[in-house]
XYZ file of N, CA, C and O in Angstrom:
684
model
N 101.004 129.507 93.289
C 102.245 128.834 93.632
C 103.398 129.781 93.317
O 103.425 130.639 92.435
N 104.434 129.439 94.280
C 105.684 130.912 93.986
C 106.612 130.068 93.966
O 106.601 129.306 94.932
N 107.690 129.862 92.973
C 108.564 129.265 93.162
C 110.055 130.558 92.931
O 110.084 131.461 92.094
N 111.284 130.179 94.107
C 111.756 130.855 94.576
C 113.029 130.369 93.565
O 113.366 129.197 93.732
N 113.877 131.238 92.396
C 114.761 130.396 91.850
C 116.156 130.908 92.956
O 116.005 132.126 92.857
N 117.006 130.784 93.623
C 118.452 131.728 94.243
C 119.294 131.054 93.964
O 119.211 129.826 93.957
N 120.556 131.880 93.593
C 121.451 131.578 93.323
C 122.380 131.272 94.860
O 122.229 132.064 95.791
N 122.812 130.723 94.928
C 123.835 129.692 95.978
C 125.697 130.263 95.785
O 126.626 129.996 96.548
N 125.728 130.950 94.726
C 127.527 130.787 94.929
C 127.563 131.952 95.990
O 126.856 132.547 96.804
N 128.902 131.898 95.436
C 129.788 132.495 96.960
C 129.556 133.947 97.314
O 129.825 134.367 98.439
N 128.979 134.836 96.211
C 128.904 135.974 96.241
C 127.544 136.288 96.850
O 127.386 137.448 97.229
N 126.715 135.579 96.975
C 124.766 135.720 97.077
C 124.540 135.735 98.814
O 123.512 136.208 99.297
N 125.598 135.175 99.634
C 125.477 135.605 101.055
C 124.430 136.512 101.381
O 123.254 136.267 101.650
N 124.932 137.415 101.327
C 123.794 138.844 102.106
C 122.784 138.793 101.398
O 121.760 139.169 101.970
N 122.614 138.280 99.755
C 121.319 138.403 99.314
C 120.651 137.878 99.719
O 119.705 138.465 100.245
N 120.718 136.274 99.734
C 119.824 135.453 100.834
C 119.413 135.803 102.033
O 118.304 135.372 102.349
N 120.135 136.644 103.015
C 119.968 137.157 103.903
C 118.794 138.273 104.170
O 118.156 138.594 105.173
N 118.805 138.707 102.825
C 117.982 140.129 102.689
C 116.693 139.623 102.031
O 115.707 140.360 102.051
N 116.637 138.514 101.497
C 115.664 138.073 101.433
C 114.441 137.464 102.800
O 113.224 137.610 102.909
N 115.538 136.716 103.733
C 114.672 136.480 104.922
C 114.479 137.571 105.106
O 113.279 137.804 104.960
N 115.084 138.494 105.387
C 115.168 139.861 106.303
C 113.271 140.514 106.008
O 112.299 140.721 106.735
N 113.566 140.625 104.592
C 112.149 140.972 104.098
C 111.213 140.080 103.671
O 110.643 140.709 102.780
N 110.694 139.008 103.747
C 110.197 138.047 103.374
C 108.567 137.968 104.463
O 107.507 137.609 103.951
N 108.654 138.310 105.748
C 107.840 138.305 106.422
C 106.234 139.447 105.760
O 105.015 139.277 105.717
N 107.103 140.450 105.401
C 105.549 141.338 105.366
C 104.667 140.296 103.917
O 103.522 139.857 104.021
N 105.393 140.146 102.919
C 104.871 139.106 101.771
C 104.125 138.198 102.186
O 102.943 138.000 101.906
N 104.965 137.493 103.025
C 104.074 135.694 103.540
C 102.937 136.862 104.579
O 101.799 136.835 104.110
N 103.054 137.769 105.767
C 101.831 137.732 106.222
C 100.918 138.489 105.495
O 99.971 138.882 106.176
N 100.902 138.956 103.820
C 99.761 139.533 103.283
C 99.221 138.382 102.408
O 98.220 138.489 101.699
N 99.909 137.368 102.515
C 99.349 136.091 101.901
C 98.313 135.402 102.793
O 97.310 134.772 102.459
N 98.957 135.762 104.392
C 98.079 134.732 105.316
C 96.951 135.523 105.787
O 96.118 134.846 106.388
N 96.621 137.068 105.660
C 95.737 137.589 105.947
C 95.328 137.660 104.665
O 94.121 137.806 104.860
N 95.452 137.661 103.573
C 94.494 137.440 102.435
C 93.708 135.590 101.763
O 93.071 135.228 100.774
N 94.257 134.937 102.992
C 93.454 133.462 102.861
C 94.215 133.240 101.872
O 95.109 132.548 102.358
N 94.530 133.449 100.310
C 95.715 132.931 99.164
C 96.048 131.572 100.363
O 96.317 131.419 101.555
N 95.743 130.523 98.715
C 95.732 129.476 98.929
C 97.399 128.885 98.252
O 97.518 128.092 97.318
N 98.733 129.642 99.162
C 99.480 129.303 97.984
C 101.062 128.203 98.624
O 101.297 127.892 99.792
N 101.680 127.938 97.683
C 102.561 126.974 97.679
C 103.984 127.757 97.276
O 104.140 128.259 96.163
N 104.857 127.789 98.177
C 106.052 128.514 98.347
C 107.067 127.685 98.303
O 107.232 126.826 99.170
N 107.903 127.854 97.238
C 109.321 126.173 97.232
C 110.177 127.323 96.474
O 109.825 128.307 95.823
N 111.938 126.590 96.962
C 112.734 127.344 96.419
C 113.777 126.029 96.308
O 113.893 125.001 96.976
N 114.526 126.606 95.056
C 115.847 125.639 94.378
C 116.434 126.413 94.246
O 116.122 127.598 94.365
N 117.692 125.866 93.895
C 119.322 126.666 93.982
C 119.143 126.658 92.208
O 118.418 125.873 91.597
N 119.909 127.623 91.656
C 120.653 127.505 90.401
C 121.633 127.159 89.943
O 121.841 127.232 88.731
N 122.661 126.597 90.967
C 123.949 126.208 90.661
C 124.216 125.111 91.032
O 123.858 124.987 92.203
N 124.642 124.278 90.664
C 125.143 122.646 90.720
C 126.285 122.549 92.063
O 127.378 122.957 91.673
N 126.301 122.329 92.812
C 127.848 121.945 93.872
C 127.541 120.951 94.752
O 126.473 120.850 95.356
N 128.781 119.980 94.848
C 128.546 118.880 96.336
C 128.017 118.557 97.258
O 127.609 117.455 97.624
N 127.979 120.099 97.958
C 126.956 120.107 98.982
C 125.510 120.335 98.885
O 124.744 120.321 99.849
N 125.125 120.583 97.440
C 123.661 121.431 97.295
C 123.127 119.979 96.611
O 123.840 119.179 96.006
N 121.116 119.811 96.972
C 120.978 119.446 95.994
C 120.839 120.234 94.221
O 121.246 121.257 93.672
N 120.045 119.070 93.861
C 120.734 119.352 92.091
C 119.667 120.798 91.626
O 118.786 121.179 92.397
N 119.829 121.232 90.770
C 119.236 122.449 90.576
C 117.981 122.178 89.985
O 117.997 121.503 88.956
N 117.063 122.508 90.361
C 115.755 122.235 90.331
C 115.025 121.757 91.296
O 113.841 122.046 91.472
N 115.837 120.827 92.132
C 115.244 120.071 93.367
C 114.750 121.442 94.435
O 115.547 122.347 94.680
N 113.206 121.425 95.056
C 113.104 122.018 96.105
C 114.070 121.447 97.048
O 114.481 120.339 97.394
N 114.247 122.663 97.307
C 115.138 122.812 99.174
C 114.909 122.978 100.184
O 114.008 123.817 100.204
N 115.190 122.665 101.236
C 114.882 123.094 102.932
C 114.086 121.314 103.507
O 113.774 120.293 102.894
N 114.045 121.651 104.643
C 113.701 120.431 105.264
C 111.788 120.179 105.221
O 111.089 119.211 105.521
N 111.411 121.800 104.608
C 109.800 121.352 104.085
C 109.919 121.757 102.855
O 110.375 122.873 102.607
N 109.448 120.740 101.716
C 109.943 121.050 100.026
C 109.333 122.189 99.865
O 109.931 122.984 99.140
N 108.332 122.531 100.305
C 107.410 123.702 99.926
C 106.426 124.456 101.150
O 105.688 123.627 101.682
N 106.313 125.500 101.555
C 105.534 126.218 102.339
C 104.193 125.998 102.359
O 104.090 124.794 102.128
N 103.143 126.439 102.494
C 101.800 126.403 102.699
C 101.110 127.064 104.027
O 101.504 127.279 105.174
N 100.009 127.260 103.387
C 98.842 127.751 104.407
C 98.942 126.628 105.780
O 98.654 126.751 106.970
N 99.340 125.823 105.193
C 98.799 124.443 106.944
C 100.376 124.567 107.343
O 100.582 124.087 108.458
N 101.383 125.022 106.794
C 102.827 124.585 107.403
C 103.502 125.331 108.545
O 104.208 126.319 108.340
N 103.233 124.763 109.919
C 103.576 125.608 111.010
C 104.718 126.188 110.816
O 105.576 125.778 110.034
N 104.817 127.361 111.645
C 105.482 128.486 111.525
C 105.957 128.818 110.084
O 107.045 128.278 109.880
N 105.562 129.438 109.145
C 106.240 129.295 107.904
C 107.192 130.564 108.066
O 107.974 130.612 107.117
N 107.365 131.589 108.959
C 108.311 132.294 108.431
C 109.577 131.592 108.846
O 110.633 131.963 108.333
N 109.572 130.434 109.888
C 110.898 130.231 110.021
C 111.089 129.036 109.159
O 112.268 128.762 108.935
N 110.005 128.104 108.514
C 110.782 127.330 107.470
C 110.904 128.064 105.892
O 111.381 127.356 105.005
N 110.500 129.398 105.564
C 111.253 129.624 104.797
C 112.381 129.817 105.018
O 113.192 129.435 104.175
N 113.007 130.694 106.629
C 114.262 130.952 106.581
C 114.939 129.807 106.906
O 116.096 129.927 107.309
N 114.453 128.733 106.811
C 115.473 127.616 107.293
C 115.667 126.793 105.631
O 116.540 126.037 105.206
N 114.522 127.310 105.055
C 114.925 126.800 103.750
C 115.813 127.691 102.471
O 116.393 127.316 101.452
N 115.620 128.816 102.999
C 116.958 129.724 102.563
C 117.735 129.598 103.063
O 118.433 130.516 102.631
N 118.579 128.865 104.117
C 119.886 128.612 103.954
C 120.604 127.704 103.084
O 121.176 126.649 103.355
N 120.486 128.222 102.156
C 121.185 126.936 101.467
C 122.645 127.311 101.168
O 123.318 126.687 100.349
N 123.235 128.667 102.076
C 124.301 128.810 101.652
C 125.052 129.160 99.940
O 124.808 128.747 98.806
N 126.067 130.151 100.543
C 126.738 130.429 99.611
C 127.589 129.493 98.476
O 127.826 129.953 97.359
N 127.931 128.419 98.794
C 129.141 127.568 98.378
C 128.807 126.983 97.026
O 129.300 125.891 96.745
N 127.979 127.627 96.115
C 127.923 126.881 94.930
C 129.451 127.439 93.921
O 130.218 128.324 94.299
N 129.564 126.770 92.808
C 130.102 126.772 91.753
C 130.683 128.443 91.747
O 131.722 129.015 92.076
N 129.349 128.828 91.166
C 129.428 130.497 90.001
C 129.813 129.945 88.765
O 129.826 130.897 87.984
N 130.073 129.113 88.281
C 130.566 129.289 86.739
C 129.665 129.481 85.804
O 129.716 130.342 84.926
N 128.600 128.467 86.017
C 126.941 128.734 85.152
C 125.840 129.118 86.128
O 126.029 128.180 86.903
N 125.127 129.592 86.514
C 124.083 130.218 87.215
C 123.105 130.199 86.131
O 123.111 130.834 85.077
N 122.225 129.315 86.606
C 121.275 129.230 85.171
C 119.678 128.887 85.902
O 119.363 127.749 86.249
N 118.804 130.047 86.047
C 117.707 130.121 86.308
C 116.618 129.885 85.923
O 115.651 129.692 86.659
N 116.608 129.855 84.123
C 115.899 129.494 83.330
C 115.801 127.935 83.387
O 114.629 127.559 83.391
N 116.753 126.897 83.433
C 117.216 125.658 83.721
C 116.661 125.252 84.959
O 115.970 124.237 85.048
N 116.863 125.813 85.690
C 116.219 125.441 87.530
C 114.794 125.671 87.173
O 113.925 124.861 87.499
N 114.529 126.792 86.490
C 112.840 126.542 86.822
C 111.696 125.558 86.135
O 110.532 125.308 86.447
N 112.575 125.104 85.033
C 112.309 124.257 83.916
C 112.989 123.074 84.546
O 113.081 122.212 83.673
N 113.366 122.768 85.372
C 113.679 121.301 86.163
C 112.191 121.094 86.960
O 111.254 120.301 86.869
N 112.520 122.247 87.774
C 111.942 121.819 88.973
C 110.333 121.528 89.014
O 109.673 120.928 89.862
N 109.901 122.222 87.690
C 108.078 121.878 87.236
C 108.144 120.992 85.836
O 107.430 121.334 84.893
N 108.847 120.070 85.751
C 108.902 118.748 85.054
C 109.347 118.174 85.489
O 110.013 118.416 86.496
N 109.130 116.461 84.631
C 109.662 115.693 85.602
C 111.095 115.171 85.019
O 111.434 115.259 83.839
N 111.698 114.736 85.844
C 111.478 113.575 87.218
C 111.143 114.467 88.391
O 110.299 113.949 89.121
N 111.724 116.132 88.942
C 111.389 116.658 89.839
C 109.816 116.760 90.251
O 109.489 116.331 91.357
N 108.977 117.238 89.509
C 108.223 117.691 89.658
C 106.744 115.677 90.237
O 105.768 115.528 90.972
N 107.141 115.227 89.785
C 106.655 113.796 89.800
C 107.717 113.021 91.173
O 107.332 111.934 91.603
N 108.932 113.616 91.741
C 109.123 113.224 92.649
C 109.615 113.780 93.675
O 108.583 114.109 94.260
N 110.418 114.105 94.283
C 110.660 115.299 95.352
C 110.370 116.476 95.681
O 110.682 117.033 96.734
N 109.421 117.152 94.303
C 109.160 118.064 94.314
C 107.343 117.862 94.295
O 106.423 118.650 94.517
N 107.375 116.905 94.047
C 105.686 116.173 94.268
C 104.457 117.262 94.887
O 104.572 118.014 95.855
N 103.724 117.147 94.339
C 102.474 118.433 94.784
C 102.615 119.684 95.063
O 101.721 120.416 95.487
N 104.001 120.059 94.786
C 104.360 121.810 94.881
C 103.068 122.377 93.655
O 102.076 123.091 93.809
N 103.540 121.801 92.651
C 103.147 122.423 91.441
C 101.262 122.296 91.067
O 100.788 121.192 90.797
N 100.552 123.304 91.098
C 99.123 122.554 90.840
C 98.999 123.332 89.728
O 99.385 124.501 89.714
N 98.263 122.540 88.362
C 97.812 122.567 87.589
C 97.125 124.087 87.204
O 97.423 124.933 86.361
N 96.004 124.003 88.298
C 94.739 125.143 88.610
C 95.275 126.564 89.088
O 94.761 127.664 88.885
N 96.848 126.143 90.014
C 96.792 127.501 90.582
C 97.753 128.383 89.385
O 98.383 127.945 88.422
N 97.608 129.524 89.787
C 98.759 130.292 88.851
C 100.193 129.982 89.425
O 100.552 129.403 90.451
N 100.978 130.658 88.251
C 102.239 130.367 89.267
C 103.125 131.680 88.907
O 103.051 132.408 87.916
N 103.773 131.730 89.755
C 104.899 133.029 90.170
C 106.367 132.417 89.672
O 106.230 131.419 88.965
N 107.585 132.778 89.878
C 108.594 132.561 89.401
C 109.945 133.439 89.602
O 110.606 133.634 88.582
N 110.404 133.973 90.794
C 111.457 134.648 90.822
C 112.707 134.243 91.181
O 113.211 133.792 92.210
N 113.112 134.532 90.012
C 114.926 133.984 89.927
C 115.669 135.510 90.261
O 115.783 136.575 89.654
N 116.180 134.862 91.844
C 117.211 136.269 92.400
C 118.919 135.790 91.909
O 119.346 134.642 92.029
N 119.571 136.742 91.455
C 120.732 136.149 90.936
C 121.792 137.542 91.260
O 121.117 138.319 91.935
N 122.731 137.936 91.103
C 123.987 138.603 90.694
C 124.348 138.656 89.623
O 124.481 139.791 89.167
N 124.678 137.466 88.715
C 124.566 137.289 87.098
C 123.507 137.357 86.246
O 122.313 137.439 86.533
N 124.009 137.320 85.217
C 123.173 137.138 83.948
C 122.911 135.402 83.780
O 123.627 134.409 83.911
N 122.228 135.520 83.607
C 121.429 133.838 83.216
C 122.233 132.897 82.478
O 122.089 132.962 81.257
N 123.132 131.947 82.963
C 124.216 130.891 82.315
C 123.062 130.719 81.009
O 123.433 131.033 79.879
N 121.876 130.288 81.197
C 121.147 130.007 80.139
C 121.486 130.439 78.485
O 121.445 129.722 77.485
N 121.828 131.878 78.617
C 121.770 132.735 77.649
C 123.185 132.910 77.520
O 123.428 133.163 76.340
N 124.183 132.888 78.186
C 125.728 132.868 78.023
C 126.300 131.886 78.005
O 127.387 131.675 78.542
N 125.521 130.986 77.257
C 126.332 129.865 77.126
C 126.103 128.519 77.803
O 125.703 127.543 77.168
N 126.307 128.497 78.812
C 125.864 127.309 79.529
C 125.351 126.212 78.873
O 124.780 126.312 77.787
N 125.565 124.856 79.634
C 124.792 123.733 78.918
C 123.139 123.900 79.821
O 122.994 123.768 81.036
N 121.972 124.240 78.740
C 120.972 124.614 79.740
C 119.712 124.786 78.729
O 119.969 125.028 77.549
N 118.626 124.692 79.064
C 117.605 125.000 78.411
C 117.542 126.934 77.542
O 117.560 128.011 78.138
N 117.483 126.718 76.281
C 117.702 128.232 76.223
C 116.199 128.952 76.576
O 115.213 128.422 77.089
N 116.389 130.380 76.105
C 116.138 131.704 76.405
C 114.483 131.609 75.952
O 113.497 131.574 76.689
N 114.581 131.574 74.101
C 113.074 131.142 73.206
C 112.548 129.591 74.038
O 111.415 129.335 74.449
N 113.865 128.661 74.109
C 113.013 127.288 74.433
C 112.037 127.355 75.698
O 110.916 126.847 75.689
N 112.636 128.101 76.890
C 111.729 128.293 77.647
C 110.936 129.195 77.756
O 110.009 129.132 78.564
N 111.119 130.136 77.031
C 109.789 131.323 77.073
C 108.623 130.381 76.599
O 107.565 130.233 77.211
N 108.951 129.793 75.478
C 107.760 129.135 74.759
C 107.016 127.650 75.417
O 105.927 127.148 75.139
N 107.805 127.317 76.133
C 107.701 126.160 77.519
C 106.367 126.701 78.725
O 105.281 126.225 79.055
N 107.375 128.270 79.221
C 106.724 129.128 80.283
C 105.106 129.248 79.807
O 104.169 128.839 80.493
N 104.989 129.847 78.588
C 103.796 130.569 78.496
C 103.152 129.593 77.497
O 102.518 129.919 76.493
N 103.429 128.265 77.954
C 102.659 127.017 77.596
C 102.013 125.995 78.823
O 101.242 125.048 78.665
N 102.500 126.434 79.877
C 102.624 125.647 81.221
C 101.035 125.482 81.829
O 100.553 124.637 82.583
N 100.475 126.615 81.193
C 98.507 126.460 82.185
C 97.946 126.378 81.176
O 98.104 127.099 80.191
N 97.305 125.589 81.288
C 95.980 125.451 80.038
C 95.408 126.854 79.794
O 95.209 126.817 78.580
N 95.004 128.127 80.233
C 94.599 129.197 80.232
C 96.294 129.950 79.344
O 96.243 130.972 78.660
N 97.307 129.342 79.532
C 98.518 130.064 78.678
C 99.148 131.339 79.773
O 99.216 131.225 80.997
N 99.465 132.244 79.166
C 99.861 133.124 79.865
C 99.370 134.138 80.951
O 100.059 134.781 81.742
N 97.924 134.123 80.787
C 97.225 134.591 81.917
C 97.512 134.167 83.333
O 97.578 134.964 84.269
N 97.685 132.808 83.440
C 98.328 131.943 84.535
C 99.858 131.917 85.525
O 100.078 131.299 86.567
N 100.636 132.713 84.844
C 101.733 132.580 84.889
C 102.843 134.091 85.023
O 102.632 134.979 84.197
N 103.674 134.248 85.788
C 104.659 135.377 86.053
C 105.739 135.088 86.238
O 105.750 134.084 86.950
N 106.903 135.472 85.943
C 108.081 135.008 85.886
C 109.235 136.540 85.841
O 109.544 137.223 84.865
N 109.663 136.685 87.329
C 110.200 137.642 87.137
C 111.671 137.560 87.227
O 111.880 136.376 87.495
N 113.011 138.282 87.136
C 114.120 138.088 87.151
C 114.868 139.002 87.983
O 114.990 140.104 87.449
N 115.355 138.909 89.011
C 116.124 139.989 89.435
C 117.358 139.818 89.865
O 117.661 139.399 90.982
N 118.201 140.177 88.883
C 119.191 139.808 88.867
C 120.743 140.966 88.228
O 120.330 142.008 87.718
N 121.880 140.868 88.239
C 122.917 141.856 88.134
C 123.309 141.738 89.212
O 122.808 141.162 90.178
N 124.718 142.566 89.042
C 125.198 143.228 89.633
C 125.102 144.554 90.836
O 125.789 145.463 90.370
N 124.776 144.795 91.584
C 124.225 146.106 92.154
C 125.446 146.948 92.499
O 126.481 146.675 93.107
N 125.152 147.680 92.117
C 123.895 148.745 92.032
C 123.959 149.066 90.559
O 123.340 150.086 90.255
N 124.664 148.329 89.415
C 124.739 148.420 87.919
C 123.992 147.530 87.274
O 123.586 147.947 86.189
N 123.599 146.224 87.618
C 122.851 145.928 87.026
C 123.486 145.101 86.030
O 124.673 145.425 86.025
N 123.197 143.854 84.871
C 124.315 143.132 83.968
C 124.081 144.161 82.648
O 122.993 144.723 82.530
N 124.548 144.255 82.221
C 125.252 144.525 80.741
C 123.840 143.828 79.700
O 123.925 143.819 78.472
């Protein structure tokens, strides 16, 4: 299972973009390698128009092996647009929503399986509201959450971050 964390404010435009852009060779080494997997993405930032952070997004909550055409409902589920907040961007928080419940037990319902491993990339511009403050699950609380999540522990589980400023990177 891959869950997709992106940030939504105003600055992440082209990133989202560059994500569809490249997103195809990934999903077709998934579909020529049979990988039995589950693809969902949430916003990190709270705003009016978005749902809440954690909630999968797009008009299919999650991708799959059976979900026709998936390269265009990922890109239809990456639009979620620029227009969030920016004030807290908190990735650690979104991913710790969206695989507990109430998400994970309701809108986000059968993304998450038990058995499979799971992936985790939070694309951002900032540094993690989590850790600067923000009202949000911290830094230790969820490491120790993360690499508690599969009965097997950390073998199960990847969680990567890519995030800064470019071409500097955060502080």
């Amino acid at each position: 299972d891959i869950l997709w964390v992106v940030d939504n404010s105003c600055s992440m435009q082209e990133e989202q973009d560059a994500l569809v852009g490249h997103f195809e060779g990934f999903l077709q080494h998934m579909v020529d390698t049979g990988v039995d997997f589950h693809i969902g993405i949430t916003v990190l930032d709270d705003w009016q128009t978005q749902p809440p952070i954690g909630e999968l997004f797009g008009n299919t909550a999650y991708i799959d092996p059976d979900t026709p055409e998936p390269m265009e409902a990922f890109a239809a589920n990456m639009t979620m647009g620029a227009d969030g907040m920016g004030a807290c961007e908190v990735g650690l928080e979104a991913t710790y929503r969206a695989l507990t419940p109430p998400f994970v037990d309701g809108p986000n319902a059968d993304f998450y399986r038990e058995e499979a491993r799971l992936a985790v990339f939070v694309v951002s511009d900032e540094i993690d509201g989590s850790i600067a403050g923000c009202e949000a699950i911290g830094d230790l609380e969820f490491t120790w959450w993360f690499m508690d999540l599969k009965p097997d522990g950390i073998e199960s589980v990847y969680f990567a971050a890519i995030i800064g400023n470019y071409p500097n990177g955060c502080s």
